[in-house]
XYZ file of C-alpha atoms in Angstrom:
401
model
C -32.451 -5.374 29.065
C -30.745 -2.049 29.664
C -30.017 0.854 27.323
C -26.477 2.469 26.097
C -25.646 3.789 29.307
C -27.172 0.748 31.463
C -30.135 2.651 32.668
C -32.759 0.113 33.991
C -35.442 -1.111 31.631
C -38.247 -0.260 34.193
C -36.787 3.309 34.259
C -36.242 3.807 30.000
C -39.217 1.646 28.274
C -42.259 0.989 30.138
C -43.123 4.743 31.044
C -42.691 5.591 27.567
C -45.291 2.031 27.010
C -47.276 4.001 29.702
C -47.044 6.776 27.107
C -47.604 5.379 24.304
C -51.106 3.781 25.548
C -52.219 7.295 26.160
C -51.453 8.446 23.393
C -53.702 6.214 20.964
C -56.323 6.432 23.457
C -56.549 9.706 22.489
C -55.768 9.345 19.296
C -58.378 6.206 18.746
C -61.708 8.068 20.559
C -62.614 9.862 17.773
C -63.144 6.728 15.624
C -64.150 5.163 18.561
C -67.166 8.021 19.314
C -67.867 8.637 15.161
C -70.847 7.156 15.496
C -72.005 9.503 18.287
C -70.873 12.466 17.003
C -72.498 11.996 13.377
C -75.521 11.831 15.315
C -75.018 15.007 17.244
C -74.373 17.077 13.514
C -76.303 14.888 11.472
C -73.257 14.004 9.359
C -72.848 11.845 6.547
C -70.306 8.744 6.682
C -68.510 11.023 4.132
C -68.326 14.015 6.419
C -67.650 11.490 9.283
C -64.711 10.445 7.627
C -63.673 13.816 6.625
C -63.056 14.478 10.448
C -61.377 11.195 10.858
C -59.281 12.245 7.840
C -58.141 16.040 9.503
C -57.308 14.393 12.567
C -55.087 11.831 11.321
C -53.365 14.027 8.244
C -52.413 16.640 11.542
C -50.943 13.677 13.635
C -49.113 12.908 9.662
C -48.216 16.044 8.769
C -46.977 17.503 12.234
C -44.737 14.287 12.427
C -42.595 16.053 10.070
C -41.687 18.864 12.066
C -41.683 16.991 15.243
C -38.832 14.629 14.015
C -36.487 17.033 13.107
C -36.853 18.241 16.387
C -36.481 15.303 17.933
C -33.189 14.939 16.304
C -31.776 18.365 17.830
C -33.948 18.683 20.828
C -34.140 16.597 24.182
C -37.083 13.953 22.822
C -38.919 13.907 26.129
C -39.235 17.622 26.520
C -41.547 17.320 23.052
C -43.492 14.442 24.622
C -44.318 16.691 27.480
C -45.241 19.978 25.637
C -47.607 17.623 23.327
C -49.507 16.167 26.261
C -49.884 19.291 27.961
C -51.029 20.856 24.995
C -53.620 17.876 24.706
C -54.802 17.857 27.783
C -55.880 21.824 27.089
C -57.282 21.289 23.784
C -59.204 18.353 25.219
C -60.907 20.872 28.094
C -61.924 23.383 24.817
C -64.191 20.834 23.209
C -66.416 21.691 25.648
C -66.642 24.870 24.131
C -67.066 24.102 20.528
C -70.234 23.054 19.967
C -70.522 23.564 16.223
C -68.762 20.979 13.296
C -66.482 23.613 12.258
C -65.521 24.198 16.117
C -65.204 20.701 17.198
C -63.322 19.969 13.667
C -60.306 22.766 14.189
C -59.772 21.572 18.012
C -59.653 18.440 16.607
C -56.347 19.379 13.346
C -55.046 20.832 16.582
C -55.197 18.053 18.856
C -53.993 15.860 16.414
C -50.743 18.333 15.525
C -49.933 18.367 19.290
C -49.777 14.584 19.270
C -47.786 14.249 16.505
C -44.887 15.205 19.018
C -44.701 11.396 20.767
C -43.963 9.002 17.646
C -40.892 10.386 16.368
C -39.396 11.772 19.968
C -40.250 8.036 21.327
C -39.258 6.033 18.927
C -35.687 7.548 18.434
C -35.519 7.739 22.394
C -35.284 3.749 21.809
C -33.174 3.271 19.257
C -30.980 5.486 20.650
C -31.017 3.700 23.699
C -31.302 -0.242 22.800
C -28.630 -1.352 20.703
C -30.003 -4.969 20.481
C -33.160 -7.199 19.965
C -35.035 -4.144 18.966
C -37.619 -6.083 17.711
C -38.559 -7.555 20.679
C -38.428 -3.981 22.594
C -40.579 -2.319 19.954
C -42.798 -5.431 20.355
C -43.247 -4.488 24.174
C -43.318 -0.691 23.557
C -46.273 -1.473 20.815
C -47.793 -2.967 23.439
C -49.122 0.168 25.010
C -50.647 1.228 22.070
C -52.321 -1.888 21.901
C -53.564 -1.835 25.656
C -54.483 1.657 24.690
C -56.674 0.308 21.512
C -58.269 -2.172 23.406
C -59.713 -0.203 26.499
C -60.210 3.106 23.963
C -63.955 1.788 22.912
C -64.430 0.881 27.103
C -63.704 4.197 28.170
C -65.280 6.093 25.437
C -68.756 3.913 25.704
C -69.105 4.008 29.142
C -68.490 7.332 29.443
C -70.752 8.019 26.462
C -73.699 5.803 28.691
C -73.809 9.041 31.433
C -72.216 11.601 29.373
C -71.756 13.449 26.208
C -68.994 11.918 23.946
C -66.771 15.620 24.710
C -66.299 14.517 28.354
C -64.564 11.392 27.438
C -61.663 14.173 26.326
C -61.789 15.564 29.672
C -61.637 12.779 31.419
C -58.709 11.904 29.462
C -56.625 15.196 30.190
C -55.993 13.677 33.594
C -53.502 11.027 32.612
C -52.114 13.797 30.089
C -51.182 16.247 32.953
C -49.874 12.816 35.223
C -47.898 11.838 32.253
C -46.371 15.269 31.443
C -45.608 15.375 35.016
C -43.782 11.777 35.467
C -41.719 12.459 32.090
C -40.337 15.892 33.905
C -39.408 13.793 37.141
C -37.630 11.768 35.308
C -35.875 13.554 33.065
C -35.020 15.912 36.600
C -33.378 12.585 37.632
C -31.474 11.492 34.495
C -33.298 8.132 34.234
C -34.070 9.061 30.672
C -30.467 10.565 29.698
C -29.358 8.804 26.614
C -26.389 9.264 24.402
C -27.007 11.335 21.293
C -24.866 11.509 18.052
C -23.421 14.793 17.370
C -25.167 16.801 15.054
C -23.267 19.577 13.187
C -26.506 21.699 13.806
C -25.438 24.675 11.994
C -23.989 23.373 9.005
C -27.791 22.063 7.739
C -30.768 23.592 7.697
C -34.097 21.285 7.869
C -34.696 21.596 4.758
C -31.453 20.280 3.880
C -32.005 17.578 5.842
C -35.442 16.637 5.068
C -34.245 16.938 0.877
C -30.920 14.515 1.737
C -33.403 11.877 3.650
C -36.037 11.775 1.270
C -33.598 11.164 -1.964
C -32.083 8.527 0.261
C -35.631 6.905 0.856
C -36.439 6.986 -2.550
C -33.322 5.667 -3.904
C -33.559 2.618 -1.489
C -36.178 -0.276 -2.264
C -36.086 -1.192 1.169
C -36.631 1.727 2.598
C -38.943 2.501 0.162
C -41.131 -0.519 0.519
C -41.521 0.248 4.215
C -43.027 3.603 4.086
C -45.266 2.202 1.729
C -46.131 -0.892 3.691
C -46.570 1.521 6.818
C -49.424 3.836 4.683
C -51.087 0.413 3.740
C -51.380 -0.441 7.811
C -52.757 2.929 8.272
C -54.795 2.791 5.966
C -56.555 -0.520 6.740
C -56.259 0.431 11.038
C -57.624 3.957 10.344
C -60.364 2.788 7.981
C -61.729 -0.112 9.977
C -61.350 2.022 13.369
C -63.514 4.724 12.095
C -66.353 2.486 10.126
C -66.832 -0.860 12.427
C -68.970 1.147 14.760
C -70.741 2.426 11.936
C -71.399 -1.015 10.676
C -72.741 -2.365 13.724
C -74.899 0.065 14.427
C -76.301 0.065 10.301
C -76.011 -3.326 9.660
C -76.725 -5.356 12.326
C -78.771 -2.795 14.472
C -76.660 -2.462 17.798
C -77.166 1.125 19.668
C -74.598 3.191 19.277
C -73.457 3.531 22.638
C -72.973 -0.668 22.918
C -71.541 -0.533 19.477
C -68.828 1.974 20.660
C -68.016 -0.845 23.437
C -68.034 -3.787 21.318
C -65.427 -2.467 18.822
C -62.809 -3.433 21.471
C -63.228 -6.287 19.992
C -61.081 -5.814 16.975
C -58.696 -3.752 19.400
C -58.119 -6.459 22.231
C -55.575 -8.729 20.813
C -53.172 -5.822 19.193
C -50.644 -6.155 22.431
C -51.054 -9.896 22.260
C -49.659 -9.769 18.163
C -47.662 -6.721 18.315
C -45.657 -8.786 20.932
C -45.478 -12.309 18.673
C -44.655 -9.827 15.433
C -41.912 -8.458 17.707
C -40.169 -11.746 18.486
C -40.764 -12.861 14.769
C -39.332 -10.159 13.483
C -35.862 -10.744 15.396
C -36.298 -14.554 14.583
C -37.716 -15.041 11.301
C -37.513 -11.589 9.580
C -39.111 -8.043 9.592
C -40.234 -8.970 5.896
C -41.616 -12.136 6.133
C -43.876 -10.883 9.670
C -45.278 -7.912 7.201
C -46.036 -10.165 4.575
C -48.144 -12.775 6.694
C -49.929 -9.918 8.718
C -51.543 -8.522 5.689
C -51.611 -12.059 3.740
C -53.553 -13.861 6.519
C -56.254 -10.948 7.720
C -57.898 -9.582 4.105
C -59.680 -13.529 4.110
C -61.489 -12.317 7.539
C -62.216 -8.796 6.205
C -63.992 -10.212 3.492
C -66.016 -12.503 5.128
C -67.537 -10.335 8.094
C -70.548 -8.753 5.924
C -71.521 -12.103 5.157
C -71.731 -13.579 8.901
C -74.360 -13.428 11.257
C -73.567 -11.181 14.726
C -71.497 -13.310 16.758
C -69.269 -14.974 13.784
C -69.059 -11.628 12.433
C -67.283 -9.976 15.686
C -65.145 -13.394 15.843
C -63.759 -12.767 12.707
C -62.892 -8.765 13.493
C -61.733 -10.372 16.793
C -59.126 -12.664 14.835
C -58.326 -9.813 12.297
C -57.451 -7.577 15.514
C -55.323 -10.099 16.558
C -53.159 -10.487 13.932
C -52.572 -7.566 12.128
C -50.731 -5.310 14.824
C -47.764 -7.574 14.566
C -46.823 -6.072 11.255
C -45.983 -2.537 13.149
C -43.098 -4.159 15.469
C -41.598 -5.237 12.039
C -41.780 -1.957 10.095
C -40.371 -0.035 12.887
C -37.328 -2.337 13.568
C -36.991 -2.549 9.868
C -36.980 1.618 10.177
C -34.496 1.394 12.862
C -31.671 -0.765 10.988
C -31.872 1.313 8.120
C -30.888 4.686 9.141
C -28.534 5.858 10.842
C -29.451 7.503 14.383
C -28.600 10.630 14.174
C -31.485 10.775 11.548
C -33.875 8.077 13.699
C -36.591 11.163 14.634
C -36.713 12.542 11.064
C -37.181 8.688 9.453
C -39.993 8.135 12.582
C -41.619 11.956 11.646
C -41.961 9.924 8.097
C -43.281 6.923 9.063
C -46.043 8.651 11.363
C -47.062 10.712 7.976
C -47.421 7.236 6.069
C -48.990 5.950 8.297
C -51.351 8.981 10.058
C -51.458 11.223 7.108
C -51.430 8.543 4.002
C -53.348 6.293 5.913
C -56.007 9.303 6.864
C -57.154 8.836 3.192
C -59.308 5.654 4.140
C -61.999 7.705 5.949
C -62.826 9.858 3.369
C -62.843 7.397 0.951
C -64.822 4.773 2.953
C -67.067 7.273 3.878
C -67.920 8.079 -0.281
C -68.059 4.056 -0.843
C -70.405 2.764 2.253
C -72.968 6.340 1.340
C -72.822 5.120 -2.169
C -73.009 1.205 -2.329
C -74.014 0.799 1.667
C -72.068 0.423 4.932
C -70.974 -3.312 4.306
C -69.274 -2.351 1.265
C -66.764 -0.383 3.435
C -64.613 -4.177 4.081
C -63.917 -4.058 0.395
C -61.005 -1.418 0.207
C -59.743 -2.770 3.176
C -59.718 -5.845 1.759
C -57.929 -4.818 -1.756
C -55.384 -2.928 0.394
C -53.968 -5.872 2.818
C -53.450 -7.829 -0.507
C -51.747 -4.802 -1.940
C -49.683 -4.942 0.954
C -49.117 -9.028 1.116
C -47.666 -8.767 -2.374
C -45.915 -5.747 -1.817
C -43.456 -7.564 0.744
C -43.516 -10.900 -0.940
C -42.921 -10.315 -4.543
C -39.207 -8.954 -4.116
C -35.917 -10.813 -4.550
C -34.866 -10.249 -0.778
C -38.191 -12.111 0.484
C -37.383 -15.030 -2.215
C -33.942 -15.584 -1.376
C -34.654 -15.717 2.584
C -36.979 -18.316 1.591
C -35.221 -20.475 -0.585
């Protein structure tokens, strides 16, 4: 596989994989450690999720911003500024030692990382001009390795530590990662071909209003950024809340609850890959519809199982669902056109980050009101919402029939 100018796979998509896995690492510890730190303040589940919601709405809403650069400036050069800026913000938490401290770090954290989605994602469509599927399936993989060792890291850690080192320890691979992108970049391994932009002839705004009237005046398009909020909001939710539900209902310590939350995380590179190779074979539609289709049975079930059918079930779940995001991003990809790709990924990362950031919040309200297993339920009504969304149009019935 090799990108428009024949530059080597190993030198164009698996650093950015490498990337990518850092990123939700960092982005996936603070659901991963919620259950420590609403120990620490003596938070509610609602003002747990509150947190969980500012982070996420600042990776959203600084997606924005950080696409339209992406379109104008060198994408790498963003990735780089937004992992050094991490790895800082991650040393200040040591500082902060109140909610309202620890909660600003946190909007700021998440704004910084906002820069990688829409820089990275562009990068590759840019740069692979076929079976995208399949090379968003193996760039989703890092995330998914990421996901899967997040609750490791942060519950070991957490076992000798407080919860604010696992942020330092995590600056390391930020400064090594900052520092491989600028060596290669010095090199010209990650030198793509850009459209021309007529850069002074359109102001963001202009931009941003064109895109948007396009988005909404295309049902596929459309249906996309919706089906990308509904992931978030079902990942987000269930990140933030399973630890909370093993420790609540069935009595785990929170530090071996943290761990045992990779279990819904494990299998993400394991789907994302299979939902990339679908997608190419069978259809970016049909993938999205399955995904949510087959996983709201499981989410329903877990309250009722003991402990070990229970973590089976969030194990399947886990499995499955990821390969939904290869699909919406290739769908993404197709669509627009690439001079625009960083924008339309800016928009995706605020469906998914920032409309997706409403599940904490509201989970939080429903498990302090009606109890922590009662959390599944939203979850549950949202994968459906999102099953019918990408079955019940005429595209999905005539690729059937």
């Amino acid at each position: 596989m090799r990108t428009g100018r024949n530059t080597p796979f190993t030198f164009t998509l698996l650093p950015l994989t490498a990337s990518h896995g850092l990123m939700h690492i960092t982005a996936v510890a603070l659901p991963a450690l919620s259950l420590l730190v609403k120990e620490e303040f003596h938070l509610t589940n609602t003002s747990i999720g509150l947190l969980s919601f500012a982070f996420a709405a600042a990776i959203g809403l600084g997606s924005i911003p950080a696409g339209l650069l992406s379109d104008r400036v060198e994408g790498l050069r963003l990735i780089r500024f937004g992992f050094l800026s991490t790895a800082l913000l991650s040393a200040l938490l040591l500082l902060a030692r109140d909610f309202r401290a620890v909660t600003l770090v946190f909007i700021v954290m998440g704004f910084f990382l906002s820069f990688y989605h829409p820089s990275a994602l562009s990068h590759i469509a840019r740069s692979f001009k076929v079976s995208r599927g399949k090379t968003y399936g193996v760039h989703e993989t890092g995330a998914s390795i990421g996901l899967a060792i997040t609750p490791l890291i942060a519950g070991f850690i957490s076992f000798y530590y407080e919860w604010r080192f696992v942020y330092v320890f995590l600056a390391v691979p930020a400064l090594f990662i900052a520092f491989l992108l600028f060596r290669k970049r010095r090199d010209g391994n990650f030198e793509v071909e850009r459209t021309k932009q007529n850069t002074d002839a359109h102001s963001h705004v202009y931009i941003l209003t064109v895109f948007l009237h396009q988005m909404i005046r295309t049902s596929s398009i459309r249906r996309v950024y919706l089906t990308e909020g509904l992931f978030g909001f079902v990942l987000g939710g269930a990140l933030t809340f399973i630890p909370i539900f093993l420790n609540e209902a069935k009595g785990l310590s929170p530090e071996f609850t943290v761990i045992l939350t990779s279990v819904f995380t494990a299998g993400g590179a394991l789907g994302k890959l299979v939902g990339g190779h679908l997608a190419d074979f069978v259809g970016e539609q049909k993938v999205m519809a399955l995904g949510f289709f087959l996983v709201a049975p499981l989410f329903f079930i877990v309250p009722f199982l003991p402990l070990f059918w229970a973590i089976l079930a969030l194990a399947l779940a886990g499995l499955i669902f990821p390969a939904v995001l290869p699909a919406i991003i290739t769908t993404i990809s197709k669509e627009i056109e690439l001079s625009r790709t960083g924008l339309a990924f800016g928009l995706l990362m605020l469906a998914g980050f920032g409309v997706g950031s409403l599940s904490r919040p509201l989970m939080g309200v429903v498990s302090d009101s009606f109890g922590i297993s009662a959390v599944f339920y939203p979850i549950v009504i949202v994968t459906l919402a999102g099953g019918l969304l990408n079955c019940c149009t005429k595209t999905f019935r005539d690729s059937v029939s």
